[in-house]
PDB file of C-alpha atoms in Angstrom:
ATOM      1  CA  MET A  75      85.691  97.631  66.048  1.00 58.00           C
ATOM      2  CA  TRP A  76      87.079  97.806  69.604  1.00 63.00           C
ATOM      3  CA  ALA A  77      87.003 101.561  70.130  1.00 63.00           C
ATOM      4  CA  THR A  78      85.416 101.759  73.585  1.00 66.00           C
ATOM      5  CA  GLU A  79      86.159  98.210  74.781  1.00 75.00           C
ATOM      6  CA  TRP A  80      89.889  98.960  75.190  1.00 79.00           C
ATOM      7  CA  ASN A  81      88.929 101.261  78.072  1.00 82.00           C
ATOM      8  CA  GLU A  82      87.658  98.167  79.917  1.00 86.00           C
ATOM      9  CA  VAL A  83      90.825  96.072  79.569  1.00 85.00           C
ATOM     10  CA  VAL A  84      93.066  95.606  82.609  1.00 87.00           C
ATOM     11  CA  PHE A  85      96.629  94.779  81.527  1.00 84.00           C
ATOM     12  CA  THR A  86      98.833  92.723  83.872  1.00 85.00           C
ATOM     13  CA  ASP A  87     102.465  91.727  83.763  1.00 83.00           C
ATOM     14  CA  GLU A  88     105.553  91.191  85.849  1.00 84.00           C
ATOM     15  CA  SER A  89     108.935  92.749  85.248  1.00 82.00           C
ATOM     16  CA  GLY A  90     112.434  92.783  86.622  1.00 80.00           C
ATOM     17  CA  ILE A  91     113.849  96.162  87.592  1.00 76.00           C
ATOM     18  CA  TYR A  92     117.627  96.034  87.774  1.00 72.00           C
ATOM     19  CA  LEU A  93     120.296  98.465  88.895  1.00 66.00           C
ATOM     20  CA  GLN A  94     122.289  97.789  85.745  1.00 63.00           C
ATOM     21  CA  HIS A  95     121.447  96.436  82.318  1.00 59.00           C
ATOM     22  CA  GLN A  96     121.275  92.676  81.856  1.00 57.00           C
ATOM     23  CA  ASP A  97     124.091  92.740  79.304  1.00 58.00           C
ATOM     24  CA  GLY A  98     126.501  93.967  82.006  1.00 57.00           C
ATOM     25  CA  ARG A  99     127.209  97.250  80.214  1.00 59.00           C
ATOM     26  CA  ILE A 100     126.772 100.518  82.025  1.00 60.00           C
ATOM     27  CA  ARG A 101     125.630 103.506  79.981  1.00 61.00           C
ATOM     28  CA  VAL A 102     127.236 106.814  80.918  1.00 63.00           C
ATOM     29  CA  TRP A 103     126.748 110.158  79.186  1.00 67.00           C
ATOM     30  CA  ARG A 104     129.902 112.259  79.073  1.00 70.00           C
ATOM     31  CA  HIS A 105     130.831 115.440  77.288  1.00 77.00           C
ATOM     32  CA  ARG A 106     133.771 115.545  74.900  1.00 79.00           C
ATOM     33  CA  GLY A 107     137.063 115.497  76.813  1.00 77.00           C
ATOM     34  CA  GLU A 108     135.594 114.058  80.045  1.00 76.00           C
ATOM     35  CA  ARG A 109     136.400 110.405  79.399  1.00 68.00           C
ATOM     36  CA  MET A 110     139.398 110.164  81.714  1.00 70.00           C
ATOM     37  CA  LEU A 111     138.215 112.482  84.509  1.00 73.00           C
ATOM     38  CA  ASN A 112     137.881 110.844  87.941  1.00 70.00           C
ATOM     39  CA  SER A 113     134.479 112.471  88.366  1.00 70.00           C
ATOM     40  CA  CYS A 114     133.301 110.496  85.321  1.00 63.00           C
ATOM     41  CA  ALA A 115     134.590 107.129  86.576  1.00 65.00           C
ATOM     42  CA  MET A 116     131.852 104.774  87.651  1.00 62.00           C
ATOM     43  CA  TYR A 117     132.547 101.732  89.773  1.00 60.00           C
ATOM     44  CA  HIS A 118     130.133  98.865  89.471  1.00 59.00           C
ATOM     45  CA  HIS A 119     129.202  95.517  90.888  1.00 58.00           C
ATOM     46  CA  THR A 120     130.615  92.637  88.813  1.00 63.00           C
ATOM     47  CA  GLY A 121     128.283  89.882  90.076  1.00 63.00           C
ATOM     48  CA  PRO A 122     124.717  89.229  89.027  1.00 64.00           C
ATOM     49  CA  ALA A 123     122.636  92.331  88.390  1.00 63.00           C
ATOM     50  CA  LEU A 124     120.918  93.502  91.548  1.00 72.00           C
ATOM     51  CA  GLY A 125     117.225  94.133  91.227  1.00 78.00           C
ATOM     52  CA  ILE A 126     113.712  93.067  92.085  1.00 83.00           C
ATOM     53  CA  MET A 127     110.803  91.404  90.332  1.00 86.00           C
ATOM     54  CA  VAL A 128     107.449  93.150  90.573  1.00 88.00           C
ATOM     55  CA  TRP A 129     103.930  92.490  89.305  1.00 88.00           C
ATOM     56  CA  GLY A 130     101.247  95.037  88.600  1.00 88.00           C
ATOM     57  CA  SER A 131      98.238  95.873  86.474  1.00 87.00           C
ATOM     58  CA  ILE A 132      96.878  99.007  84.880  1.00 86.00           C
ATOM     59  CA  GLY A 133      93.562  99.988  83.388  1.00 85.00           C
ATOM     60  CA  TYR A 134      92.399 103.032  81.484  1.00 83.00           C
ATOM     61  CA  HIS A 135      91.758 105.126  84.613  1.00 82.00           C
ATOM     62  CA  SER A 136      93.506 103.240  87.417  1.00 86.00           C
ATOM     63  CA  ARG A 137      96.194 100.806  88.539  1.00 88.00           C
ATOM     64  CA  THR A 138      96.952  98.279  91.245  1.00 90.00           C
ATOM     65  CA  PRO A 139      99.834  98.596  93.671  1.00 91.00           C
ATOM     66  CA  LEU A 140     103.073  96.890  92.653  1.00 88.00           C
ATOM     67  CA  VAL A 141     103.564  93.481  94.247  1.00 92.00           C
ATOM     68  CA  HIS A 142     107.107  92.326  95.027  1.00 92.00           C
ATOM     69  CA  ILE A 143     107.799  88.806  93.749  1.00 91.00           C
ATOM     70  CA  ALA A 144     110.343  87.016  95.911  1.00 90.00           C
ATOM     71  CA  GLY A 145     111.719  83.832  94.397  1.00 86.00           C
ATOM     72  CA  THR A 146     110.037  81.860  91.634  1.00 85.00           C
ATOM     73  CA  LEU A 147     106.444  82.641  90.777  1.00 85.00           C
ATOM     74  CA  ASN A 148     104.227  79.587  90.267  1.00 88.00           C
ATOM     75  CA  SER A 149     100.500  79.278  89.661  1.00 88.00           C
ATOM     76  CA  GLN A 150      99.580  78.835  93.346  1.00 92.00           C
ATOM     77  CA  ARG A 151     101.588  81.893  94.395  1.00 92.00           C
ATOM     78  CA  TYR A 152     100.072  83.851  91.496  1.00 90.00           C
ATOM     79  CA  ILE A 153      96.610  83.134  92.903  1.00 93.00           C
ATOM     80  CA  SER A 154      97.450  83.671  96.573  1.00 95.00           C
ATOM     81  CA  GLU A 155      99.723  86.727  96.209  1.00 93.00           C
ATOM     82  CA  MET A 156      98.289  88.567  93.205  1.00 92.00           C
ATOM     83  CA  LEU A 157      94.814  87.439  92.174  1.00 93.00           C
ATOM     84  CA  GLU A 158      93.068  87.036  95.549  1.00 96.00           C
ATOM     85  CA  PRO A 159      94.494  89.974  97.521  1.00 96.00           C
ATOM     86  CA  VAL A 160      95.056  92.485  94.692  1.00 94.00           C
ATOM     87  CA  VAL A 161      93.111  91.687  91.516  1.00 92.00           C
ATOM     88  CA  LEU A 162      89.739  90.712  93.010  1.00 93.00           C
ATOM     89  CA  PRO A 163      89.339  93.903  95.092  1.00 93.00           C
ATOM     90  CA  TYR A 164      90.595  95.992  92.161  1.00 92.00           C
ATOM     91  CA  LEU A 165      88.131  94.437  89.697  1.00 90.00           C
ATOM     92  CA  GLN A 166      85.225  94.828  92.133  1.00 88.00           C
ATOM     93  CA  GLY A 167      85.748  98.584  91.988  1.00 84.00           C
ATOM     94  CA  LEU A 168      85.277  98.648  88.201  1.00 85.00           C
ATOM     95  CA  ALA A 169      81.945  98.577  86.372  1.00 83.00           C
ATOM     96  CA  THR A 170      82.926  96.283  83.486  1.00 84.00           C
ATOM     97  CA  VAL A 171      86.303  94.750  82.914  1.00 87.00           C
ATOM     98  CA  ILE A 172      88.157  92.454  80.538  1.00 88.00           C
ATOM     99  CA  PHE A 173      91.218  90.949  82.198  1.00 87.00           C
ATOM    100  CA  GLN A 174      94.393  90.472  80.173  1.00 83.00           C
ATOM    101  CA  LYS A 175      96.682  87.934  81.773  1.00 76.00           C
ATOM    102  CA  ASP A 176     100.302  87.328  81.001  1.00 68.00           C
ATOM    103  CA  VAL A 177     101.813  83.985  80.009  1.00 61.00           C
ATOM    104  CA  ARG A 178     103.104  81.211  82.315  1.00 54.00           C
ATOM    105  CA  PRO A 179     102.361  80.470  85.165  1.00 53.00           C
ATOM    106  CA  HIS A 180      99.085  82.226  84.449  1.00 62.00           C
ATOM    107  CA  VAL A 181      97.774  79.598  82.009  1.00 73.00           C
ATOM    108  CA  ALA A 182      97.794  76.697  84.473  1.00 83.00           C
ATOM    109  CA  ARG A 183      94.467  74.895  84.964  1.00 89.00           C
ATOM    110  CA  ILE A 184      94.192  76.059  88.566  1.00 91.00           C
ATOM    111  CA  VAL A 185      94.489  79.686  87.398  1.00 90.00           C
ATOM    112  CA  GLN A 186      91.955  79.135  84.594  1.00 89.00           C
ATOM    113  CA  ARG A 187      89.509  77.679  87.155  1.00 93.00           C
ATOM    114  CA  PHE A 188      90.047  80.722  89.363  1.00 93.00           C
ATOM    115  CA  PHE A 189      88.962  83.027  86.526  1.00 92.00           C
ATOM    116  CA  VAL A 190      85.920  80.850  85.723  1.00 93.00           C
ATOM    117  CA  ASN A 191      84.888  80.563  89.396  1.00 95.00           C
ATOM    118  CA  HIS A 192      85.100  84.336  89.864  1.00 94.00           C
ATOM    119  CA  GLN A 193      83.407  85.060  86.507  1.00 92.00           C
ATOM    120  CA  ILE A 194      86.312  87.148  85.227  1.00 91.00           C
ATOM    121  CA  GLU A 195      86.166  87.773  81.472  1.00 90.00           C
ATOM    122  CA  LEU A 196      89.558  87.229  79.817  1.00 87.00           C
ATOM    123  CA  LEU A 197      90.968  88.989  76.794  1.00 81.00           C
ATOM    124  CA  PRO A 198      91.582  86.321  74.147  1.00 76.00           C
ATOM    125  CA  TRP A 199      95.235  86.414  73.216  1.00 68.00           C
ATOM    126  CA  PRO A 200      96.728  84.205  70.485  1.00 61.00           C
ATOM    127  CA  ALA A 201      99.510  81.853  71.513  1.00 63.00           C
ATOM    128  CA  ARG A 202     103.020  83.114  70.760  1.00 61.00           C
ATOM    129  CA  SER A 203     101.779  86.569  69.850  1.00 61.00           C
ATOM    130  CA  PRO A 204     104.208  89.486  70.220  1.00 56.00           C
ATOM    131  CA  ASP A 205     104.222  91.309  73.539  1.00 55.00           C
ATOM    132  CA  HIS A 206     102.694  94.689  72.581  1.00 55.00           C
ATOM    133  CA  TRP A 207     100.805  95.284  75.811  1.00 59.00           C
ATOM    134  CA  LEU A 208     100.259  98.746  77.126  1.00 62.00           C
ATOM    135  CA  ILE A 209     101.828  97.819  80.467  1.00 65.00           C
ATOM    136  CA  GLU A 210     105.230  97.245  78.808  1.00 63.00           C
ATOM    137  CA  ASN A 211     105.522 101.029  78.365  1.00 63.00           C
ATOM    138  CA  MET A 212     104.874 101.468  82.085  1.00 64.00           C
ATOM    139  CA  TRP A 213     107.695  99.046  82.993  1.00 64.00           C
ATOM    140  CA  SER A 214     110.228 101.078  81.001  1.00 67.00           C
ATOM    141  CA  MET A 215     109.124 104.251  82.834  1.00 67.00           C
ATOM    142  CA  VAL A 216     109.369 102.523  86.236  1.00 67.00           C
ATOM    143  CA  ALA A 217     112.836 101.162  85.407  1.00 63.00           C
ATOM    144  CA  GLN A 218     114.091 104.628  84.454  1.00 64.00           C
TER     145      GLN A 218
END
């Protein structure tokens, strides 16, 4: 019964974008017989995977800029670095909106009060539901 309402949902999430896969393996496409060629050798960093954490949101017709997350994200930083400077101006430019928030630290009481105080309608999402959000497809495209 939610045919047109999905156009009003703004999906948000954060994601890590890394220079190599988290399992430490590096995927390389080679043609048959190229395995031992020097031009096919790839040297790599053996320490922790280098990358960045970013946060963003997308709607049916628009998106917010990506926000770099330095360090650990807590509820206060979520409000001061994402919700106030990015989400509020973005939502004000939309006629009607249903906001889909991600999990922790976005369920803290201070964050819930922020949504109530700013009269932001939230998409009800069952606890421990699978992560099938539209924005997950965007993260894989950004990582590639």
